[in-house]
Amino acid sequence: MQGNLPPEAQEKLEELQDLQETAQQVAAQKQQSETTLNESQTALEALEDIDEDTVMYREVGELLVETDYEDAYEDLEEKVENLEVRVEQLTKQEERVQEQFESLQEELQQMLQGGAGGAGGGPMGPGGAGGD
């Protein structure tokens, strides 16, 4: 029966599959951003416990370059702020995709139920029993 889907239903099904892929990609990006955010927050907290005169290095590509406390703190603080915004954006995007998915899923179900049996309770006719 799956091969007998009307073209509109097949199109909706393909859209659902695309949305599902998008949702998985957004979830993966969000997970990665949250992990990086947590690591950066932990580093920032650790930095607050370090004496400002301590010699520090930061990674630049494959090199470690000496940096001062204030630059390291400001860079890390900015990174945390940017990641918080990124996670918030991804959360909103995830919610929008989920809403679209649910709406499309509902449309597809209505389309398939409407095709399997008339909503008006009339006799099985050649279709087109109701208008828009």
Coordinates of C-alpha atoms in Angstrom, one line a residue:
M1 CA 0.0 0.0 0.0
Q2 CA 3.0 2.3 0.5
G3 CA 3.7 2.3 -3.2
N4 CA 0.1 3.5 -3.8
L5 CA 0.4 6.8 -2.0
P6 CA -1.0 9.8 -3.9
P7 CA 1.6 12.2 -5.2
E8 CA 0.7 14.8 -2.6
A9 CA 1.1 12.3 0.2
Q10 CA 4.4 11.1 -1.2
E11 CA 5.6 14.7 -1.4
K12 CA 4.6 15.3 2.2
L13 CA 6.4 12.1 3.2
E14 CA 9.6 13.3 1.5
E15 CA 9.3 16.7 3.3
L16 CA 8.9 14.9 6.6
Q17 CA 12.1 12.9 5.9
D18 CA 14.0 16.1 5.0
L19 CA 12.8 17.8 8.2
Q20 CA 13.8 14.7 10.2
E21 CA 17.3 15.0 8.7
T22 CA 17.4 18.7 9.5
A23 CA 16.3 18.0 13.1
Q24 CA 19.1 15.5 13.5
Q25 CA 21.7 18.0 12.1
V26 CA 20.4 20.8 14.4
A27 CA 20.5 18.5 17.4
A28 CA 24.0 17.4 16.6
Q29 CA 25.2 21.0 16.3
K30 CA 23.4 22.0 19.5
Q31 CA 25.0 19.0 21.4
Q32 CA 28.5 20.0 20.1
S33 CA 27.9 23.7 21.0
E34 CA 26.6 22.8 24.5
T35 CA 29.7 20.6 25.1
T36 CA 32.1 23.3 24.0
L37 CA 30.1 25.8 26.1
N38 CA 30.4 23.6 29.2
E39 CA 34.2 23.2 28.6
S40 CA 34.6 26.9 28.2
Q41 CA 32.6 27.7 31.3
T42 CA 34.7 25.3 33.3
A43 CA 37.9 26.9 31.9
L44 CA 36.6 30.3 32.8
E45 CA 35.8 29.3 36.3
A46 CA 39.3 27.7 36.6
L47 CA 40.8 30.9 35.3
E48 CA 39.1 32.9 38.0
D49 CA 41.0 30.8 40.6
I50 CA 44.4 31.5 39.1
D51 CA 46.7 34.2 40.2
E52 CA 46.8 37.0 37.6
D53 CA 50.6 36.9 37.5
T54 CA 50.7 33.3 36.4
V55 CA 52.3 32.7 33.1
M56 CA 49.7 31.4 30.7
Y57 CA 49.6 30.1 27.1
R58 CA 46.9 29.7 24.6
E59 CA 46.7 27.4 21.7
V60 CA 47.1 29.0 18.2
G61 CA 46.8 26.3 15.7
E62 CA 49.5 23.8 16.7
L63 CA 51.5 26.4 18.7
L64 CA 51.3 27.5 22.3
V65 CA 51.7 31.3 22.6
E66 CA 52.2 33.1 25.8
T67 CA 49.3 35.4 26.8
D68 CA 48.5 37.5 29.8
Y69 CA 45.7 36.9 32.2
E70 CA 43.4 39.7 31.1
D71 CA 43.5 38.8 27.4
A72 CA 42.9 35.1 28.2
Y73 CA 40.0 36.0 30.5
E74 CA 38.4 38.4 28.0
D75 CA 38.8 35.9 25.1
L76 CA 37.3 33.1 27.1
E77 CA 34.5 35.2 28.4
E78 CA 33.6 36.3 24.8
K79 CA 33.7 32.7 23.7
V80 CA 31.3 31.7 26.4
E81 CA 28.9 34.6 25.5
N82 CA 29.0 33.6 21.8
L83 CA 28.4 30.0 22.6
E84 CA 25.4 30.8 24.8
V85 CA 23.9 32.8 22.0
R86 CA 24.6 29.9 19.6
V87 CA 23.0 27.4 21.8
E88 CA 20.0 29.6 22.2
Q89 CA 19.6 30.0 18.5
L90 CA 20.0 26.3 17.9
T91 CA 17.3 25.6 20.6
K92 CA 14.9 28.0 18.8
Q93 CA 15.7 26.4 15.5
E94 CA 15.2 22.9 16.9
E95 CA 11.8 24.0 18.2
R96 CA 10.8 25.5 14.9
V97 CA 11.8 22.3 13.0
Q98 CA 9.9 20.2 15.5
E99 CA 6.8 22.3 15.1
Q100 CA 7.1 22.1 11.3
F101 CA 7.6 18.3 11.6
E102 CA 4.5 17.9 13.7
S103 CA 2.4 20.1 11.5
L104 CA 3.5 18.3 8.4
Q105 CA 2.9 14.9 10.0
E106 CA -0.6 16.0 10.9
E107 CA -1.3 17.1 7.4
L108 CA 0.0 13.8 6.0
Q109 CA -2.2 11.8 8.5
Q110 CA -5.3 13.8 7.5
M111 CA -4.5 13.3 3.9
L112 CA -4.1 9.6 4.3
Q113 CA -7.2 9.2 6.5
G114 CA -9.2 11.3 4.1
G115 CA -8.1 9.1 1.3
A116 CA -8.8 5.9 3.1
G117 CA -12.4 6.8 4.1
G118 CA -14.6 9.8 3.7
A119 CA -14.9 12.1 6.6
G120 CA -18.5 12.9 5.6
G121 CA -19.7 9.3 6.2
G122 CA -21.2 9.1 2.7
P123 CA -21.1 6.1 0.4
M124 CA -17.8 5.1 -1.2
G125 CA -17.8 7.2 -4.3
P126 CA -15.2 8.2 -6.9
G127 CA -13.9 10.9 -4.6
G128 CA -14.3 14.7 -4.4
A129 CA -17.3 14.5 -2.0
G130 CA -16.4 17.7 -0.4
G131 CA -15.0 21.1 -1.6
D132 CA -12.4 23.4 -0.1

